mmCIF file of C-alpha atoms in Angstrom:
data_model
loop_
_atom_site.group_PDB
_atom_site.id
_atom_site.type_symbol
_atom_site.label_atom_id
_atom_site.label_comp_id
_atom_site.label_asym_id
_atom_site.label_seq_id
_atom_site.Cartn_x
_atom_site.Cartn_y
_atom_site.Cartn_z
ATOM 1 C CA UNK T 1 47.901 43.393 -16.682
ATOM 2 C CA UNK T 2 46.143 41.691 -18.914
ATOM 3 C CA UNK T 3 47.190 43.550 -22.067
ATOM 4 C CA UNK T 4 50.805 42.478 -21.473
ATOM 5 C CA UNK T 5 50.332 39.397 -23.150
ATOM 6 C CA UNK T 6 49.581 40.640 -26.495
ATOM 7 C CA UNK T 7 53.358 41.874 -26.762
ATOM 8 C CA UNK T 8 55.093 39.433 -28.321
ATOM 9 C CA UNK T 9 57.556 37.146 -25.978
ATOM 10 C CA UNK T 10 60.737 38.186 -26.603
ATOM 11 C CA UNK T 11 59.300 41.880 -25.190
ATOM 12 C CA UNK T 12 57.955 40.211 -22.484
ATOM 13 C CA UNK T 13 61.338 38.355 -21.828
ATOM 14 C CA UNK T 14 63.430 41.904 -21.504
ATOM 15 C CA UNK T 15 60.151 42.808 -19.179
ATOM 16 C CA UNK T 16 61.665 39.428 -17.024
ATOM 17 C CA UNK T 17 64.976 40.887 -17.239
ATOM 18 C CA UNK T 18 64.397 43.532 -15.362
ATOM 19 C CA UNK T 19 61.629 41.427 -12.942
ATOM 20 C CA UNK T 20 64.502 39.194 -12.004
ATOM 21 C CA UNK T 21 66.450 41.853 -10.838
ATOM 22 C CA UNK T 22 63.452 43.021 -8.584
ATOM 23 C CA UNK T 23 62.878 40.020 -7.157
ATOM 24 C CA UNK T 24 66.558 38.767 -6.556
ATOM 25 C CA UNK T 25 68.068 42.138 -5.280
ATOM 26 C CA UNK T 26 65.312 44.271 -4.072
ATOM 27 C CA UNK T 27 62.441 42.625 -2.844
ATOM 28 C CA UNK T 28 64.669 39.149 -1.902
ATOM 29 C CA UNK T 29 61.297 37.529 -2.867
ATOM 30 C CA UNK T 30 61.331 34.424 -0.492
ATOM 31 C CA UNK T 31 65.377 34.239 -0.098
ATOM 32 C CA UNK T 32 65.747 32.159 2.504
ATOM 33 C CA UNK T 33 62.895 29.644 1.285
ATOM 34 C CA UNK T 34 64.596 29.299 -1.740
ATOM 35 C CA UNK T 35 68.341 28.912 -0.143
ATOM 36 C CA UNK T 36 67.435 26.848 2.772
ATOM 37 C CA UNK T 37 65.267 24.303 -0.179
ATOM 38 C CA UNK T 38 68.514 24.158 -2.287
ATOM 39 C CA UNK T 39 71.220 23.979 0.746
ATOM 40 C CA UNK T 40 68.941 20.462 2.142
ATOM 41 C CA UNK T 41 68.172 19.150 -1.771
ATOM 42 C CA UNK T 42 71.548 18.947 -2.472
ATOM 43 C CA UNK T 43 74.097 19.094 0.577
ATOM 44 C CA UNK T 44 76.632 17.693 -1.504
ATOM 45 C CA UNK T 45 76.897 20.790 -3.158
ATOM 46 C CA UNK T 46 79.619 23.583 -2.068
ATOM 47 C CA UNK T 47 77.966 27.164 -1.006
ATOM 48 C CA UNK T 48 79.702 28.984 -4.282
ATOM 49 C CA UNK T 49 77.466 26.625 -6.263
ATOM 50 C CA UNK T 50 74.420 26.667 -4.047
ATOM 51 C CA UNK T 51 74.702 30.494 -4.741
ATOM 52 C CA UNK T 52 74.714 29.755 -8.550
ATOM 53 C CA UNK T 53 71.824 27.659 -8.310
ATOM 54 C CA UNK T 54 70.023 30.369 -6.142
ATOM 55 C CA UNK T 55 70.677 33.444 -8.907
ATOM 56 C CA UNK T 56 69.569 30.720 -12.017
ATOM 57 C CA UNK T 57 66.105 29.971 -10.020
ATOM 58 C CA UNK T 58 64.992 33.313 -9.860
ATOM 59 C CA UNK T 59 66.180 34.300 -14.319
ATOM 60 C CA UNK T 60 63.982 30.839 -14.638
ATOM 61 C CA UNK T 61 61.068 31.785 -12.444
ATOM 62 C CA UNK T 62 61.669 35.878 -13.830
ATOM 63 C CA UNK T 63 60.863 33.927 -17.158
ATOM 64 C CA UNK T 64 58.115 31.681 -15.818
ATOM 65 C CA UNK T 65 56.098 34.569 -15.001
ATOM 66 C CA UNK T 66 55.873 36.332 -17.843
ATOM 67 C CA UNK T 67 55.210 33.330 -20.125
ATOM 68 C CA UNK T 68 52.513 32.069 -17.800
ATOM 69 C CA UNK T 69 50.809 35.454 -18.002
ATOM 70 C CA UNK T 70 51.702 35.285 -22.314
ATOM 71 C CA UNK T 71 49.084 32.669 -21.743
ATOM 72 C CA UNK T 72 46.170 34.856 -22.191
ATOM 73 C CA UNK T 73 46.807 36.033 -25.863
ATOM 74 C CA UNK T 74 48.796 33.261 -27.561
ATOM 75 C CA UNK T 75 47.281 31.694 -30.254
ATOM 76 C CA UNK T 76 47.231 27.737 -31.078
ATOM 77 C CA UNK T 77 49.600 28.821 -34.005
ATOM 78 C CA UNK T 78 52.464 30.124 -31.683
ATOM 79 C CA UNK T 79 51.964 27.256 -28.754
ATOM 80 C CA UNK T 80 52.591 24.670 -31.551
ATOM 81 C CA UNK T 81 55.822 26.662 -32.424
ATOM 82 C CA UNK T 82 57.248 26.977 -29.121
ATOM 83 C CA UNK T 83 55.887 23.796 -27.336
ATOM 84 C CA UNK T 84 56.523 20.503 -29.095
ATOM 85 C CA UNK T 85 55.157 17.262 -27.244
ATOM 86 C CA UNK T 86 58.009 14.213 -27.696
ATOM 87 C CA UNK T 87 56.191 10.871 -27.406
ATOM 88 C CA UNK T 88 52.554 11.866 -28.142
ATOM 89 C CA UNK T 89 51.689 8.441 -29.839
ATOM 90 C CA UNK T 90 51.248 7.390 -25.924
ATOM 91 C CA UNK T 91 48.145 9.718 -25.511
ATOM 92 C CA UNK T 92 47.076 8.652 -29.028
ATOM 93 C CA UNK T 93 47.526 4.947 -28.099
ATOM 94 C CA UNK T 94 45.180 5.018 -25.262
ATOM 95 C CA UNK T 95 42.939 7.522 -26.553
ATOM 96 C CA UNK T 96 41.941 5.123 -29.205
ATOM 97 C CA UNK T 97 41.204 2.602 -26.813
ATOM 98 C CA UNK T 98 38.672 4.787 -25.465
ATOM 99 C CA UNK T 99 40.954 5.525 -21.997
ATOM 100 C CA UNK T 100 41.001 8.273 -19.435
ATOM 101 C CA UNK T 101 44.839 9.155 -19.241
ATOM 102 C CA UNK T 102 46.418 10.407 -15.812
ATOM 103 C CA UNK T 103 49.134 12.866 -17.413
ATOM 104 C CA UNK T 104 51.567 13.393 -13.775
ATOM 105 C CA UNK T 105 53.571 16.474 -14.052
ATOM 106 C CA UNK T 106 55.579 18.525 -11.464
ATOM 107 C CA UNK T 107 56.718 22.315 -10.837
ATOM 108 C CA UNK T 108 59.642 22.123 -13.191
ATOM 109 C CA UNK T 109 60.284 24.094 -16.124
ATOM 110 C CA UNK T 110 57.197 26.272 -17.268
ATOM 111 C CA UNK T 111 54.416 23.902 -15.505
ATOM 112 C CA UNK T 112 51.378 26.481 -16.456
ATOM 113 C CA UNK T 113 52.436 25.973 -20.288
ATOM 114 C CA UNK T 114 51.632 21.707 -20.178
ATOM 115 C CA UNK T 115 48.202 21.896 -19.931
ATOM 116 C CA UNK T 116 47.309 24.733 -22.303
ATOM 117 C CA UNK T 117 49.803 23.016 -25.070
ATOM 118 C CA UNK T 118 47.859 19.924 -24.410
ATOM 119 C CA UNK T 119 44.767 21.128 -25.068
ATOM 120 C CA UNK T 120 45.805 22.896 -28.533
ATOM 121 C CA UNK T 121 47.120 18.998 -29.579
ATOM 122 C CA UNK T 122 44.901 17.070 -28.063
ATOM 123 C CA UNK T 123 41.434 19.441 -28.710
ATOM 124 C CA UNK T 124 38.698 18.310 -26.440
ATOM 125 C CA UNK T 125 40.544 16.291 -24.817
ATOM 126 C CA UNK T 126 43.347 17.982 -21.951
ATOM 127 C CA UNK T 127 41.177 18.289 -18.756
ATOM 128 C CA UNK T 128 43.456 19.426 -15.733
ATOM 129 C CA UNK T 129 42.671 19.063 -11.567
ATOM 130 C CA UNK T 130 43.359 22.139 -10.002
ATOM 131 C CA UNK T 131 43.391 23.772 -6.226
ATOM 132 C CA UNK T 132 41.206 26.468 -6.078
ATOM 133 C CA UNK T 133 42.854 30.098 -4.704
ATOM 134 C CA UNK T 134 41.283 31.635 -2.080
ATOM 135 C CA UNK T 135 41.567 35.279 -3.711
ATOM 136 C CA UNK T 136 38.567 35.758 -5.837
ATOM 137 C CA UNK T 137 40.668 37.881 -8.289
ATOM 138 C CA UNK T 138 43.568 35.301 -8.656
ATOM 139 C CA UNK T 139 40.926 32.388 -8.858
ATOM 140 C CA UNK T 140 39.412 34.232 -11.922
ATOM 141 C CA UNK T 141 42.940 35.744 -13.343
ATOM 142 C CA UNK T 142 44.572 32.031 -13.820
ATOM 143 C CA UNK T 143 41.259 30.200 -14.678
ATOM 144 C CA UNK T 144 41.120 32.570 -17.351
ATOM 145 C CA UNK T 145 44.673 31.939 -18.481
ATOM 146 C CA UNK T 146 44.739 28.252 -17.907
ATOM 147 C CA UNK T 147 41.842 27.821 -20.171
ATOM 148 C CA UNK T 148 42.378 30.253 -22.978
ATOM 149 C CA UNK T 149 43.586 27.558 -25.264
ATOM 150 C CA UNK T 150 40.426 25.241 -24.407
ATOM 151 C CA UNK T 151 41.585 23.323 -21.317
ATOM 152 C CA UNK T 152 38.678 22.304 -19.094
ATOM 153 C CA UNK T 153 39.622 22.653 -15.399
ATOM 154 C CA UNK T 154 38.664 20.185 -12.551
ATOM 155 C CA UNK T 155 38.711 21.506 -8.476
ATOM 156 C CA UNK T 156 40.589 18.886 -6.697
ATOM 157 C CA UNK T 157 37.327 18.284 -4.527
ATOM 158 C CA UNK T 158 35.747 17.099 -7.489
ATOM 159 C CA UNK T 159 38.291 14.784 -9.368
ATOM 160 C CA UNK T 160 37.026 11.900 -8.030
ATOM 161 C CA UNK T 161 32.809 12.795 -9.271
ATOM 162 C CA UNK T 162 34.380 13.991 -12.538
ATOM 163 C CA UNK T 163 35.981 10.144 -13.087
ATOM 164 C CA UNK T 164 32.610 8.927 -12.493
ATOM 165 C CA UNK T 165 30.656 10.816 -14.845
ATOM 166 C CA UNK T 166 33.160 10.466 -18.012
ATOM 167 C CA UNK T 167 33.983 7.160 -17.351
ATOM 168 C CA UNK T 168 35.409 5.468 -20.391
ATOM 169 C CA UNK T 169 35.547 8.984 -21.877
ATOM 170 C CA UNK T 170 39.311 8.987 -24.135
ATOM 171 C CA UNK T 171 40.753 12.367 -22.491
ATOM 172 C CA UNK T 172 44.184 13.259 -20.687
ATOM 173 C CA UNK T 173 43.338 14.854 -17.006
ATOM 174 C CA UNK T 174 46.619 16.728 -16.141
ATOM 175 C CA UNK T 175 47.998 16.806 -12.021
ATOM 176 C CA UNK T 176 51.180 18.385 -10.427
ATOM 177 C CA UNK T 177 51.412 15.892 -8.132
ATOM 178 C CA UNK T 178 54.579 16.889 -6.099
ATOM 179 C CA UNK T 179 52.733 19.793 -4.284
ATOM 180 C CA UNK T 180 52.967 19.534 -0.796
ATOM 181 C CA UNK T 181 49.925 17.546 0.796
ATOM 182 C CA UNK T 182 47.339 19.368 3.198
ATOM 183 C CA UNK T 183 46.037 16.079 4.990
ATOM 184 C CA UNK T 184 48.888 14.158 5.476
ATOM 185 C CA UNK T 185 46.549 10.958 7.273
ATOM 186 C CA UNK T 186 46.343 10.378 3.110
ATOM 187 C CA UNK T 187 49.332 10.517 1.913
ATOM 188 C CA UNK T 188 52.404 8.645 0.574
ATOM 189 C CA UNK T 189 55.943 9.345 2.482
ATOM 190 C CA UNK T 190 59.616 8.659 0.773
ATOM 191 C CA UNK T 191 63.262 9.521 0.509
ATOM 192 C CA UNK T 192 62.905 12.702 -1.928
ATOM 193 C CA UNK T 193 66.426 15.096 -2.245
ATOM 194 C CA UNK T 194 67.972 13.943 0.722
ATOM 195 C CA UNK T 195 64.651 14.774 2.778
ATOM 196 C CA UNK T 196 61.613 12.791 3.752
ATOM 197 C CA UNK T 197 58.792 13.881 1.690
ATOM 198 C CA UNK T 198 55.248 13.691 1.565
ATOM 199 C CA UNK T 199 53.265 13.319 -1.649
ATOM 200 C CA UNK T 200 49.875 13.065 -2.718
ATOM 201 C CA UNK T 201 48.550 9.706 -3.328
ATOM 202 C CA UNK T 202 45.676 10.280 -6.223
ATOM 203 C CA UNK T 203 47.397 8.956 -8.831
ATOM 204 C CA UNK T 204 47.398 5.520 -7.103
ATOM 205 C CA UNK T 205 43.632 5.688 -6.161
ATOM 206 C CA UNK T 206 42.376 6.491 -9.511
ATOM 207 C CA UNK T 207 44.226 4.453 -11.574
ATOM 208 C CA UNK T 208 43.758 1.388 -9.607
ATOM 209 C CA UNK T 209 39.696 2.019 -9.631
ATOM 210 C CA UNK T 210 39.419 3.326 -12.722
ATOM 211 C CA UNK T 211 42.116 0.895 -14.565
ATOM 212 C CA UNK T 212 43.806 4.702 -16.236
ATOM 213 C CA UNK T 213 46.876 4.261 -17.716
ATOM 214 C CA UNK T 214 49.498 6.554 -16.196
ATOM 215 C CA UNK T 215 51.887 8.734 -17.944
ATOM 216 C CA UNK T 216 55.093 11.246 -16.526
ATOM 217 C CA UNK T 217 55.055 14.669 -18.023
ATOM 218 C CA UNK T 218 58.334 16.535 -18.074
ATOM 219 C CA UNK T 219 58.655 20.349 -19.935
ATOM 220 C CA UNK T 220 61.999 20.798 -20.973
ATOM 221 C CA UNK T 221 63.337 24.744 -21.731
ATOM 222 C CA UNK T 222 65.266 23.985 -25.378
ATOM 223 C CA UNK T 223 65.699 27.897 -25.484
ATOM 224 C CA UNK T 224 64.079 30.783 -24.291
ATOM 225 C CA UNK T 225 60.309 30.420 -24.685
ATOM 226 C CA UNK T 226 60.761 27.205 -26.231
ATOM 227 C CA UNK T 227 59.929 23.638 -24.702
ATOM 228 C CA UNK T 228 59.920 20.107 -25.006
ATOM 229 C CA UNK T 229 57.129 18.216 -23.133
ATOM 230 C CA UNK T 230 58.829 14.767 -22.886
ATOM 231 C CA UNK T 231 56.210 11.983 -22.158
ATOM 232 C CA UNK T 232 56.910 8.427 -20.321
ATOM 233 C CA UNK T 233 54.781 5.532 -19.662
ATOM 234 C CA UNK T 234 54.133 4.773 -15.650
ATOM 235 C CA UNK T 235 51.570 2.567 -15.788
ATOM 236 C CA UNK T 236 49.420 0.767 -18.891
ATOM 237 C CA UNK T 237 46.431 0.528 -17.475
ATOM 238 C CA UNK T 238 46.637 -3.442 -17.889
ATOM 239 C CA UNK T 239 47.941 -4.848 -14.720
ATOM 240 C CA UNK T 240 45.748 -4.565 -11.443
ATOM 241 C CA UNK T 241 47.240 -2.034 -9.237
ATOM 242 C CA UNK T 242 47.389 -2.152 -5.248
ATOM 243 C CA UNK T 243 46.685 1.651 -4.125
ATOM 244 C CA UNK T 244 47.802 1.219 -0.906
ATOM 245 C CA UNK T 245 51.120 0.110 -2.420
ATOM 246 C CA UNK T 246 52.070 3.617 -4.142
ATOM 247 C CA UNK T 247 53.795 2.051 -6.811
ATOM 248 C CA UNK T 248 52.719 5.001 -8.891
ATOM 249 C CA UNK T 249 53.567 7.691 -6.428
ATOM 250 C CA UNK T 250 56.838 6.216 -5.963
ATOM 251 C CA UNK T 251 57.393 5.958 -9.709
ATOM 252 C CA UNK T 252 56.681 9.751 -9.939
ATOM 253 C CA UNK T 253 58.876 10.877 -7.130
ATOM 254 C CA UNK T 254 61.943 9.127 -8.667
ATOM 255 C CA UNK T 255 60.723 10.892 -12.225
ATOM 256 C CA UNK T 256 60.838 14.035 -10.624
ATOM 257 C CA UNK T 257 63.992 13.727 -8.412
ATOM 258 C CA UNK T 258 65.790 12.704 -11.477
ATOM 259 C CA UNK T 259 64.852 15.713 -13.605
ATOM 260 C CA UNK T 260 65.723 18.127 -10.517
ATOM 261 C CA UNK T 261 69.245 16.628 -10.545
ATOM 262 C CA UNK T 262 69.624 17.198 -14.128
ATOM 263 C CA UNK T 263 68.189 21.067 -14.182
ATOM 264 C CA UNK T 264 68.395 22.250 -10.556
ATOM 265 C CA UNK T 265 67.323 26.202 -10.880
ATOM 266 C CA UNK T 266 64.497 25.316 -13.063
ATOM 267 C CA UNK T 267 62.529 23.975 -10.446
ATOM 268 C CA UNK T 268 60.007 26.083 -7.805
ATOM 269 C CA UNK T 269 62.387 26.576 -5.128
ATOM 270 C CA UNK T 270 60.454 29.687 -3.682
ATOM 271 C CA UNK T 271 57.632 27.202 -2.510
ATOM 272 C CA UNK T 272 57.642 25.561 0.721
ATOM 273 C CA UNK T 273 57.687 21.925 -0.289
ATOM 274 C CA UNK T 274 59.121 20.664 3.103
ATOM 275 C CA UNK T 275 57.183 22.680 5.747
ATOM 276 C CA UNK T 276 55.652 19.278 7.131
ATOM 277 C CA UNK T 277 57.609 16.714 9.162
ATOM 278 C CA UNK T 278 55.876 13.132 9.374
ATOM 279 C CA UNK T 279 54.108 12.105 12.241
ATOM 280 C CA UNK T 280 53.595 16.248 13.170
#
């Protein structure tokens, strides 16, 4: 599988072609996750457009795929050519100041490609948490690919030890923070698409111990196998924050909604974001 990723991208794209009709007509690969997701997100919407939505998701995720897997043969030369970061001067900023950066992202767009394109800009310096797979092969498969351009990779268990030890250390350490929480007692619950949603509450906790400035990471497709990583400021790392207030969290969910809204099939409709209800 592997060798795939030494063809060059716009092969691997025609390979996506033909993956997206796999998925969409003959395995239905999670149909009715990805319709019932869309039909609650955005009931505003008529069915003929739900539909519309439904066939973009799975060209975007057809494309997803092969570009995550591209991962383990591209060079720094051709990340820097398709992957352009807008706003960088607000790592540099806090870098300088000798800060530990919380860089928020969600599953929009080509999520996989952030970290590895941070790590070719930012060399030495893009750590990412993860959540450890189960399968031993998959574990190894994406640690492989997630790293290939340098990243260092965090288990989520361990975030919180890692802060400790590189305290004060300049860096960016990378989360997708709207996955869907396993122990809700911790986490943060709001208005998200039309449905209440829980989300993880990290980002508050660190930043308010640790005084990390906070920063929103969109990737934007321009064109096929070419994207914009669009950074915003959340937090500067100035102002005391409450944790138990989720003013972060908050922040991030309203990011996220609002770049849903404005590229619906390019986000990961196949995953079950809403399978818990509060209070059970």
């Amino acid at each position: 599988m592997l060798g795939l990723a030494h063809l060059p991208l716009p092969v691997l794209h025609r390979l996506a072609d033909a993956l997206y009709l796999l998925m969409r007509f003959v395995l239905r690969y999670r149909q009715r996750v990805v319709l019932q997701n869309l039909r609650n997100s955005f009931p505003e919407k008529p069915e003929a457009e739900i539909r519309r939505l439904q066939h973009g998701f799975y060209r975007h995720f057809a494309d997803v795929i092969v570009e995550i897997l591209k991962l383990a043969a591209i060079s720094p030369a051709e990340t820097r050519q398709r992957v352009q970061i807008r706003n960088a001067e607000l790592f540099f900023k806090h870098f300088e100041a000798g800060r530990t950066v919380l860089a928020l992202g969600s599953h929009i767009g080509n999520w996989e490609w952030i970290l590895p394109a941070g790590a070719v800009y930012f060399p030495g310096k893009a750590d990412g948490v993860y959540k450890p797979l189960h399968n031993p092969f998959f574990e190894d498969f994406m640690l492989r690919l997630r790293t290939h351009t340098g990243a260092r990779l965090i288990p989520m268990r361990d975030t919180l030890r890692d802060m400790l030890r590189l305290r004060g250390q300049p860096r960016s350490l990378s989360m997708l923070s709207d996955q869907s929480p396993g122990g809700l007692e911790q986490t943060y619950w709001t208005d998200f698409l039309h449905q209440d949603t829980p989300f993880y509450t990290g980002a508050d906790k660190l930043a308010a111990q640790f005084r990390c400035p906070v920063l929103y990471v969109n990737i934007v497709r321009q064109r096929r196998g070419y994207y914009d990583i669009i950074v915003e400021e959340l937090h500067d790392g100035e102002a005391p924050l409450n944790k138990d207030a989720h003013v972060i969290t908050e922040q991030f969910a309203r990011r996220v909604e609002r770049d849903i809204r404005a590229r619906p099939a390019d986000y990961l409709w196949s995953h079950r974001r809403w399978k818990h209800k509060r209070n059970g």
